[in-house]
CSV table of C-alpha atoms and ligand atoms in Angstrom, one decimal:
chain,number,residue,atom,x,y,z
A,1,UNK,CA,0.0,0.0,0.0
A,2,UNK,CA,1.3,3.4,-0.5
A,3,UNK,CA,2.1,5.4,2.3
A,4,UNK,CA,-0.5,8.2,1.9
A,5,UNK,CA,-2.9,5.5,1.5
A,6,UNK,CA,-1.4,4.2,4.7
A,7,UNK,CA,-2.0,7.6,6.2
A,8,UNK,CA,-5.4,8.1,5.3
A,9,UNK,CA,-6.4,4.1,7.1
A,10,UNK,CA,-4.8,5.2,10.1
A,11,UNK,CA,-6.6,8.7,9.9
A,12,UNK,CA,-9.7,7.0,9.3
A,13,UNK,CA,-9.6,4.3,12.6
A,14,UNK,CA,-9.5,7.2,15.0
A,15,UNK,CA,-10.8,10.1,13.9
A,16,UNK,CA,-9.1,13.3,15.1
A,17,UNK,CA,-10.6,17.0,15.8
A,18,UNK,CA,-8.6,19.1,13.2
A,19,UNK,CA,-9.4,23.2,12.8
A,20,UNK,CA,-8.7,25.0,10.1
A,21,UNK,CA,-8.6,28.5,10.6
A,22,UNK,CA,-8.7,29.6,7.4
A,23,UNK,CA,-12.2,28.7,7.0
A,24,UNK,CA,-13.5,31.8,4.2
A,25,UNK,CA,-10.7,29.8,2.1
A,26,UNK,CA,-11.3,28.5,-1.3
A,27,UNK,CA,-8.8,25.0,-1.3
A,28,UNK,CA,-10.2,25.0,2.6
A,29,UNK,CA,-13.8,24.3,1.8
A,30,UNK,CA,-13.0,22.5,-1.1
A,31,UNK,CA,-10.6,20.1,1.0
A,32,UNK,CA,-13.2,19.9,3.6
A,33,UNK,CA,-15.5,18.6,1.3
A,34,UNK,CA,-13.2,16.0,0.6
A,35,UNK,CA,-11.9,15.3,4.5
A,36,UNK,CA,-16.2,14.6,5.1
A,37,UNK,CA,-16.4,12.5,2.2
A,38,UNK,CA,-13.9,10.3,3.1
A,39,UNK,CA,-14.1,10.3,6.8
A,40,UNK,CA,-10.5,11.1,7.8
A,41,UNK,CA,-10.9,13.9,10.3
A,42,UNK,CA,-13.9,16.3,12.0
A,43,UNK,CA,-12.9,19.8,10.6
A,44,UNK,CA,-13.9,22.6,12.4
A,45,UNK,CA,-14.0,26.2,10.3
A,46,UNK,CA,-12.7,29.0,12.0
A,47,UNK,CA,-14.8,32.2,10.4
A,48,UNK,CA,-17.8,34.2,9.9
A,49,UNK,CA,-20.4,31.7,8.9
A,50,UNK,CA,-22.1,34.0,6.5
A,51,UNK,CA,-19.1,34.7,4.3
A,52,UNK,CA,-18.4,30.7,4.6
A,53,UNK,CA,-21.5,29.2,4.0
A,54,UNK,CA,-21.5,31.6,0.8
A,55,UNK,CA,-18.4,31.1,-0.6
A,56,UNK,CA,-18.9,27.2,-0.4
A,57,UNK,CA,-22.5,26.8,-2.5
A,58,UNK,CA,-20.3,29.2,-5.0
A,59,UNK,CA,-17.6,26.4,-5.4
A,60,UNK,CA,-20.7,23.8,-4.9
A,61,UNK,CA,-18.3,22.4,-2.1
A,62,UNK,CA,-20.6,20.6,0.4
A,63,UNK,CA,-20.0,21.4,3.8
A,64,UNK,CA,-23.1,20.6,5.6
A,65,UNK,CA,-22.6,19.6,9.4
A,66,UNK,CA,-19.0,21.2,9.3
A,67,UNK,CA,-19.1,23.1,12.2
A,68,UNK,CA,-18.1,26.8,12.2
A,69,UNK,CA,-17.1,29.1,15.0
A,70,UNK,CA,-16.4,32.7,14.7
A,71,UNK,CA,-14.1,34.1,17.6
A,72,UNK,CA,-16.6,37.2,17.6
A,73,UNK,CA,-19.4,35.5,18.2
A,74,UNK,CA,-17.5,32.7,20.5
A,75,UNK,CA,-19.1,32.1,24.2
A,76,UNK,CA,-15.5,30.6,25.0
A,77,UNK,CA,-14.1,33.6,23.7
A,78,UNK,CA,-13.2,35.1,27.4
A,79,UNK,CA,-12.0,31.8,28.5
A,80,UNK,CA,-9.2,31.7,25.8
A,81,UNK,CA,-8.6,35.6,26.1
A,82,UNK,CA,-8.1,35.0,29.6
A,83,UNK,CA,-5.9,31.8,29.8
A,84,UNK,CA,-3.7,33.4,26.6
A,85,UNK,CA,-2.8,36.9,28.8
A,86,UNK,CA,-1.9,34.3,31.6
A,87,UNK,CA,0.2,32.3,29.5
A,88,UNK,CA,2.2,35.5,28.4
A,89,UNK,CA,1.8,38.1,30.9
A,90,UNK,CA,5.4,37.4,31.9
A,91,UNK,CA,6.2,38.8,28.2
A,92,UNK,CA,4.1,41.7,28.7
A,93,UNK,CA,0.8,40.5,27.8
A,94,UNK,CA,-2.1,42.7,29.0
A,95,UNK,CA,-6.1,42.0,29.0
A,96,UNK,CA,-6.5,44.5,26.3
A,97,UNK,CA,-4.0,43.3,23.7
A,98,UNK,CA,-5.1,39.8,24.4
A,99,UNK,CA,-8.9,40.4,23.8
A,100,UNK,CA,-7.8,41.6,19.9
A,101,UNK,CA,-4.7,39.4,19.8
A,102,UNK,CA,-7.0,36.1,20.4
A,103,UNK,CA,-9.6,37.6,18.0
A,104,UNK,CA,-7.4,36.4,14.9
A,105,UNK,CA,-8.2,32.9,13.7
A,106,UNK,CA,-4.7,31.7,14.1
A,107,UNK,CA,-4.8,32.5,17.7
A,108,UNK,CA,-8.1,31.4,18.5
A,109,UNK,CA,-7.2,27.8,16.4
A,110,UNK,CA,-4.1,27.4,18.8
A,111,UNK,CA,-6.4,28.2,22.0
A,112,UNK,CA,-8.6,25.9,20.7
A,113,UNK,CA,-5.7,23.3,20.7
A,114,UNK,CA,-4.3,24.5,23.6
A,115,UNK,CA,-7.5,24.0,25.4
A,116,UNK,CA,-9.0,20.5,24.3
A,117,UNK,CA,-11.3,21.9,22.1
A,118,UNK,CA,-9.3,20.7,18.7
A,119,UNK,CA,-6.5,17.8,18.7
A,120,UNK,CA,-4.7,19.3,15.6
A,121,UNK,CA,-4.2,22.6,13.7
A,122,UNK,CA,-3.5,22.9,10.3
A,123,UNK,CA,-3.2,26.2,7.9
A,124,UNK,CA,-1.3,28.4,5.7
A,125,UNK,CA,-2.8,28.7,2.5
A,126,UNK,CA,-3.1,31.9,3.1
A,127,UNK,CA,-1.0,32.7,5.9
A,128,UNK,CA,3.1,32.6,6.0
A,129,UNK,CA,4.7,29.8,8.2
A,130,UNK,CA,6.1,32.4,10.5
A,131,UNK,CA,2.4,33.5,11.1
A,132,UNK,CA,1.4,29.9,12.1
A,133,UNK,CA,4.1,29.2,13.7
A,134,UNK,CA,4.8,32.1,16.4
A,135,UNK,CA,1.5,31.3,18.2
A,136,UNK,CA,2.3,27.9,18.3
A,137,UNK,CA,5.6,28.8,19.4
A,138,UNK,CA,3.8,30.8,22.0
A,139,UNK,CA,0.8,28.8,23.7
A,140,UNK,CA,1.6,25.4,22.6
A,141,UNK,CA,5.0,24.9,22.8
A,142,UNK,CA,7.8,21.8,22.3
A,143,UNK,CA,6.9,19.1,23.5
A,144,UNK,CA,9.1,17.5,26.7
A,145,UNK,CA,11.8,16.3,26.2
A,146,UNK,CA,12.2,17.8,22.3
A,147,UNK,CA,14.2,21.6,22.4
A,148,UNK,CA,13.5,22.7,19.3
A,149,UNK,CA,10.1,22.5,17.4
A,150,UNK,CA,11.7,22.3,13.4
A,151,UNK,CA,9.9,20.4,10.4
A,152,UNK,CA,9.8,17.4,7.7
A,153,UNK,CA,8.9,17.0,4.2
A,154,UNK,CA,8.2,13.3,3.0
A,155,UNK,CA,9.7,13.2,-0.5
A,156,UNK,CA,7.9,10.4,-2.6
A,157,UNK,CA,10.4,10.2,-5.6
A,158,UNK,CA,9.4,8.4,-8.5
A,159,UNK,CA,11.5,5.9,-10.9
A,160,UNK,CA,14.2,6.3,-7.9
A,161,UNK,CA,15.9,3.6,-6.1
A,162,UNK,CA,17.7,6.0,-3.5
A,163,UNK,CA,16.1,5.7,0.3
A,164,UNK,CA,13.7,3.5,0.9
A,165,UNK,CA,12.2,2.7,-2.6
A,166,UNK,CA,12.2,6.4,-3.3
A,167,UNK,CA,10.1,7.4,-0.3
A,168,UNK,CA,13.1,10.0,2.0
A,169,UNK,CA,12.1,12.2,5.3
A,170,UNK,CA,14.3,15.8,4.6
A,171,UNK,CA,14.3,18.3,7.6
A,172,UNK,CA,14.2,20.7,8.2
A,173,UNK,CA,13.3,23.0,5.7
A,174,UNK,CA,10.5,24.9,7.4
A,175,UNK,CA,11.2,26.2,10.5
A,176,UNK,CA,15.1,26.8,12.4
A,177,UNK,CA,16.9,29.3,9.7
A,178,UNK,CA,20.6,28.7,11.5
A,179,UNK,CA,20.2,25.7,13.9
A,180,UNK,CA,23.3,25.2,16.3
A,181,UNK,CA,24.9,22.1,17.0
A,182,UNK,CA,22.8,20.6,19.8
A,183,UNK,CA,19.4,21.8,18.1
A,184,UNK,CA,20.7,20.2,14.9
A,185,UNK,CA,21.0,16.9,16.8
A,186,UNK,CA,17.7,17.4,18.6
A,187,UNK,CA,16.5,17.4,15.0
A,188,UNK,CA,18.3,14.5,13.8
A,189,UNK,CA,16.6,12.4,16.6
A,190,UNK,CA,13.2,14.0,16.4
A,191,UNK,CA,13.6,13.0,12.7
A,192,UNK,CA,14.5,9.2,13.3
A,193,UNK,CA,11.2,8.9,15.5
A,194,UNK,CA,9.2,10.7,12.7
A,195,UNK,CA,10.5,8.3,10.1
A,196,UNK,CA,9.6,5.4,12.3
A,197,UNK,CA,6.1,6.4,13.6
A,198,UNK,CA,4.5,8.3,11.0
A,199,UNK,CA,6.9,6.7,7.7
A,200,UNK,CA,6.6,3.3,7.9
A,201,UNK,CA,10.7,3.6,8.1
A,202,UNK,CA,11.8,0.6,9.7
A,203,UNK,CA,15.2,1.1,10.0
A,204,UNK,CA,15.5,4.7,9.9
A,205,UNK,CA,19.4,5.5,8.6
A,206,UNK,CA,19.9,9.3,9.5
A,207,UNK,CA,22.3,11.8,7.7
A,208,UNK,CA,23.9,14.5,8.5
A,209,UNK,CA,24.8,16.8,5.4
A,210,UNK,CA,27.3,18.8,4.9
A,211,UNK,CA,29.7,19.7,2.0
A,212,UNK,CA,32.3,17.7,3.4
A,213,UNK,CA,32.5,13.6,3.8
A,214,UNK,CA,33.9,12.4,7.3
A,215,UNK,CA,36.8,15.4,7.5
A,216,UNK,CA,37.3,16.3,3.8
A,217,UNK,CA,37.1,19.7,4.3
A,218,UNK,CA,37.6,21.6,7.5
A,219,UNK,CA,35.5,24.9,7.8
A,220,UNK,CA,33.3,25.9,11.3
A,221,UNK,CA,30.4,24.9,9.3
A,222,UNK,CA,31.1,21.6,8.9
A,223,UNK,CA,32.6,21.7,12.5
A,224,UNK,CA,29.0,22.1,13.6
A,225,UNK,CA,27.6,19.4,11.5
A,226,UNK,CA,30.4,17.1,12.7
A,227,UNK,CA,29.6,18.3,16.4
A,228,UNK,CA,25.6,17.7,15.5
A,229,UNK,CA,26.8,14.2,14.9
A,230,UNK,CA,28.6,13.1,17.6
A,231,UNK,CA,26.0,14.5,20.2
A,232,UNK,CA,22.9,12.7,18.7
A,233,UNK,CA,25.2,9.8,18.4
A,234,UNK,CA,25.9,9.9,22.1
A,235,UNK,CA,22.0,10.7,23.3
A,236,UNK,CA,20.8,7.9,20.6
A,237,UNK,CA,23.3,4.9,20.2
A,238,UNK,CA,20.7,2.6,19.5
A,239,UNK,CA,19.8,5.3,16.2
A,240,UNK,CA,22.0,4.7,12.8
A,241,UNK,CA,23.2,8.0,12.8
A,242,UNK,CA,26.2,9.4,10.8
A,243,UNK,CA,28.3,12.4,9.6
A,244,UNK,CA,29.3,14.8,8.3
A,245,UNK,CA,28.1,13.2,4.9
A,246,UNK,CA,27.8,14.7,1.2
A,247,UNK,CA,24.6,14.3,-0.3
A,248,UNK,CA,26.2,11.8,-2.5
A,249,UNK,CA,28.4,9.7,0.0
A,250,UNK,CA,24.7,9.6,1.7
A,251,UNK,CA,22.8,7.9,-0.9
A,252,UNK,CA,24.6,6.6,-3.9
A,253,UNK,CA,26.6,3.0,-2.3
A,254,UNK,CA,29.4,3.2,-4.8
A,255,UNK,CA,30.4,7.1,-3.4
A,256,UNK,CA,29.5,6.1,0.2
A,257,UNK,CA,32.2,2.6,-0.4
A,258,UNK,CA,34.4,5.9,-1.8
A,259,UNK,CA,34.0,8.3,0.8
A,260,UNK,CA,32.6,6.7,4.1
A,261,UNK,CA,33.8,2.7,3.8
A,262,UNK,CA,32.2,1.1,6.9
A,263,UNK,CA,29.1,4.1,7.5
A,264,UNK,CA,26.1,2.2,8.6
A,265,UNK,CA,24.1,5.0,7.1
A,266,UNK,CA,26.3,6.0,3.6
A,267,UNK,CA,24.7,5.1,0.5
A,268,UNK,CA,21.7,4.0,2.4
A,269,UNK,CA,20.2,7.1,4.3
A,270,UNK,CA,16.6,7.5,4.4
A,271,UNK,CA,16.4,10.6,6.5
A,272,UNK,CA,18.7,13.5,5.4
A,273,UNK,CA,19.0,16.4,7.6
A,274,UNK,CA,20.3,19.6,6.2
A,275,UNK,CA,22.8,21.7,8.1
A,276,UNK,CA,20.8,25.3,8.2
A,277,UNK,CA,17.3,26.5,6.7
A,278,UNK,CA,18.6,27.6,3.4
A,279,UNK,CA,20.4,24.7,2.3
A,280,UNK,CA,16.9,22.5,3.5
A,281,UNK,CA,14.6,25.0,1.7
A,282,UNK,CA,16.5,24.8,-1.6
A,283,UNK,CA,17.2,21.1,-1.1
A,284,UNK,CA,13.2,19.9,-0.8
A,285,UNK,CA,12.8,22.5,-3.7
A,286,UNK,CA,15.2,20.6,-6.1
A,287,UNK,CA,14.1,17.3,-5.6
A,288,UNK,CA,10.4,18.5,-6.2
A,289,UNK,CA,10.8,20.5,-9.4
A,290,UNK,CA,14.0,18.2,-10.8
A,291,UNK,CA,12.7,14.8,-10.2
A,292,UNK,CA,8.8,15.8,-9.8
A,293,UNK,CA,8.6,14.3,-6.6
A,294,UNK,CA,5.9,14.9,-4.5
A,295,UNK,CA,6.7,16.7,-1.1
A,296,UNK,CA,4.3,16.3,2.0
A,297,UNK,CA,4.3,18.4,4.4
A,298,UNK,CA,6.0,20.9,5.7
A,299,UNK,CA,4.8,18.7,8.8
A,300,UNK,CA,5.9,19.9,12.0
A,301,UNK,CA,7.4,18.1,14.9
A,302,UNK,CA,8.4,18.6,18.2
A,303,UNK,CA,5.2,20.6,19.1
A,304,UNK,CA,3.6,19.4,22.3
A,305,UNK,CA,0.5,19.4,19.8
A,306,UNK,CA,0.3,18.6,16.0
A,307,UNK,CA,0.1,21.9,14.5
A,308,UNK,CA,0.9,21.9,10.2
A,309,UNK,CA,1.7,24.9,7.7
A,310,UNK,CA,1.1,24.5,4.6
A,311,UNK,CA,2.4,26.0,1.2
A,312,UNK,CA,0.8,29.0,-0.2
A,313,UNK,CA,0.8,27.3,-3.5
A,314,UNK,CA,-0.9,24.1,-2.2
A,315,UNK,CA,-4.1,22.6,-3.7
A,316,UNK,CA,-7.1,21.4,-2.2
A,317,UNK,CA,-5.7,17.9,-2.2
A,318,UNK,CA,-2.8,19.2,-0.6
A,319,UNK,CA,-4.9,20.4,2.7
A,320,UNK,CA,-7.0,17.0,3.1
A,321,UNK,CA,-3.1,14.8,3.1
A,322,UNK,CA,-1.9,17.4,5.3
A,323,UNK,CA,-5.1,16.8,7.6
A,324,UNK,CA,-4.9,13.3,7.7
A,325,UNK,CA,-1.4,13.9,8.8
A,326,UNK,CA,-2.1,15.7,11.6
A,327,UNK,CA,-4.8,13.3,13.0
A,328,UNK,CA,-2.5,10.5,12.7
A,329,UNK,CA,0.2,12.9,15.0
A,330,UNK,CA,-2.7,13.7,16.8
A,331,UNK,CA,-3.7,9.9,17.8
A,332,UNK,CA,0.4,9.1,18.4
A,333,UNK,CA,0.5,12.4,20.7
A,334,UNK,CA,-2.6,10.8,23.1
A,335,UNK,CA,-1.2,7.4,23.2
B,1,ACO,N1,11.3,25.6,18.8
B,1,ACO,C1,10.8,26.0,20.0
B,1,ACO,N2,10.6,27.3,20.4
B,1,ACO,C2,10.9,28.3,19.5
B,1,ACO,C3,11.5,28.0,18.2
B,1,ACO,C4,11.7,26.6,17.9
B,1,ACO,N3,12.2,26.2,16.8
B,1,ACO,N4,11.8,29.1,17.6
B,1,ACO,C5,11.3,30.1,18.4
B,1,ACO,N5,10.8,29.6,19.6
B,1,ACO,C6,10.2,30.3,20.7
B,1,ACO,C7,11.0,31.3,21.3
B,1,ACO,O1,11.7,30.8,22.4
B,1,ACO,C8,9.9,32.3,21.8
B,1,ACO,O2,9.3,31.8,23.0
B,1,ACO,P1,8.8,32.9,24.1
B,1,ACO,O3,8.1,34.0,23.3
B,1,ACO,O4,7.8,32.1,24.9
B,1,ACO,O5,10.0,33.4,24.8
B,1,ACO,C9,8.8,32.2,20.7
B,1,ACO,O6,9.1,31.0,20.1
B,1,ACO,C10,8.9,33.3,19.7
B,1,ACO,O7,10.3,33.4,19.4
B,1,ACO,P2,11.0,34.5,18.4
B,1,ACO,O8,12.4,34.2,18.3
B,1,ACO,O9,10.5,35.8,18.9
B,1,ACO,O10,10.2,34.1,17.1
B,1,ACO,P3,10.5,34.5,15.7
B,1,ACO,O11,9.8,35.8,15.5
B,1,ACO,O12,11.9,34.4,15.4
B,1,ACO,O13,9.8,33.4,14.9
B,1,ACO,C11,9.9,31.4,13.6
B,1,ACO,C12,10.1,32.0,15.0
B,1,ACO,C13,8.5,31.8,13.1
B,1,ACO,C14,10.0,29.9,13.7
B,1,ACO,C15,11.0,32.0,12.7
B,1,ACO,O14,12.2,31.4,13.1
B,1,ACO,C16,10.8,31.8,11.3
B,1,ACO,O15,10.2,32.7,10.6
B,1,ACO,N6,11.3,30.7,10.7
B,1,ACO,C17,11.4,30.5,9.3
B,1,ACO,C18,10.0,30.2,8.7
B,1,ACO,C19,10.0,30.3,7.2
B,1,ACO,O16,10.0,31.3,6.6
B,1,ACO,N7,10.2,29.1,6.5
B,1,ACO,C20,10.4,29.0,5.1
B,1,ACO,C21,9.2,28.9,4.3
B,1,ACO,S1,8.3,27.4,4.5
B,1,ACO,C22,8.3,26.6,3.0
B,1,ACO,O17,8.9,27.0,2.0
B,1,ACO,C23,7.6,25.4,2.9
């Protein structure tokens, strides 16, 4: 079976509370149409109920018994406000600025989460990932144990033998522009469970990328890849991790017998993690355009409660694959 067909069963067995708080979107009420039909989550539209109910019959996207909530017109509205201005009242927070501040759909989505009334959050259609991601940053927070919250993308590659049958985890590309050493490792590991849980990864083999191979260049960049490495190999042992690896010595056998003879992880990585934001942003990129693979996600990790950005550019099929992620973090979070 595929593994967003895989995704979707597991969806499907436990159905998850999801909000979307773009709800006035056009791929949003055309996803949810989609999400009802095929039973993978309860969405809940964040939004004023006129404009929604509107805008769907225009795109003849049936949303009947999606429920809607507008903030405005919210009777939990003063329980979020409040809780929210004590979360952050020690960074200044007042009752005034958190009455509007919680107002805004992505704020009242992540009190929603925050407070039991969703298990999972997932927009950005229309937002940017910084705007998704700052109140998440703010109310819900990493999860414990995990220091940085950061993200994945899984790249189905087709025709490709690389990874595991062309299926490869790549993070992060989302969220940490200039990770250092120890939060680069805290990714590395947060990867490896993502790749075993959520992936189907059985033996997750994690890389470490750089633009040098095991000390063939010497440059405080790759100092801090090579550092990455050794930490995550000392918190992890039982983990396959290695580094600092070029993308080639990581994947292709004959460069990795070249380059890193012995690596439990060259020429056979699965999970690639890139050594700062830009490199991971322009990495996912290529592989999508060059070899038309498709990218899911950017799913987040690390969060003490799934929350998911998407792309701007994403389609309405996009949003429902992204939803059924996010229940299936959702049901691994309760367990
Ligand atoms: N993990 C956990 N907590 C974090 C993280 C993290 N990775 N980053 C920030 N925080 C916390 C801070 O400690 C702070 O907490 P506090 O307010 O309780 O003290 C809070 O989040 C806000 O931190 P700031 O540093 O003020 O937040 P910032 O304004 O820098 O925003 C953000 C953080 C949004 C993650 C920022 O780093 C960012 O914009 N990242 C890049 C996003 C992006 O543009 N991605 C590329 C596009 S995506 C695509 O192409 C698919």
């Amino acid at each position: 079976m595929k593994l967003m067909e895989q995704i979707w069963k597991m969806a499907q067995n436990n159905i998850q509370r999801i909000v979307l708080p773009e709800g006035e979107e056009e791929r949003t009420l055309l996803a949810c149409e989609k999400i009802k039909e095929n039973a993978l989550a309860e969405v809940i539209l964040i939004g004023n109920k006129e404009r929604i109910i509107s805008k769907a019959e225009k795109l003849n996207a049936n949303i009947t018994d999606i429920r809607i909530i507008d903030p405005n017109k919210s009777d939990k509205i003063d329980s979020y406000v409040n809780e929210f201005y004590e979360l952050r009242k020690s960074k200044g927070m007042t009752l005034e600025k958190a009455a509007v501040i919680v107002r805004d759909p992505m704020y009242f989505a992540t009190m929603m989460l925050k407070l039991n009334d969703a298990d999972g959050m997932v927009s950005g259609a229309i937002h940017t990932t910084g705007d998704l991601l700052r109140p998440g940053l703010q109310i819900i927070k990493n999860a414990p144990g995990v220091s940085v919250v950061s993200s994945f993308f899984i790249m189905l590659i087709p025709k490709c033998d690389y990874g595991q049958g062309g299926v490869l985890v790549f993070s992060d590309c989302a969220v940490n522009p200039n990770p250092n050493a120890e939060q680069l490792a805290s990714i590395a590991i947060a990867t490896a469970e993502t790749a075993k849980n959520l992936c189907e990864i059985e033996v997750p083999r994690i890389a470490l990328l750089s633009f040098s191979t095991m000390g063939s260049a010497d440059h405080e960049l790759v100092e801090k890849v090579r550092k990455a490495t050794e930490i995550a190999k000392k918190a992890r042992p039982d983990l396959k991790i290695d580094g600092e690896l070029q993308l080639d010595a990581a994947i292709d056998q004959k460069v990795a017998d070249q380059k890193a003879p012995g690596s439990e992880v060259a020429g056979k990585a699965n999970v690639l993690i890139f050594p700062d934001l830009q490199s991971g942003n322009i990495g996912y990129k290529l592989v999508q355009r060059f070899a038309r693979a498709e990218a899911i996600g950017p799913v987040c990790q690390g969060f003490a409660k799934p929350i998911n950005d998407l792309s701007r550019g994403c389609s309405s099929d996009d949003i429902v694959n992204v939803v059924a992620v996010t229940s299936v973090q959702a049901q691994k979070i309760k367990k």
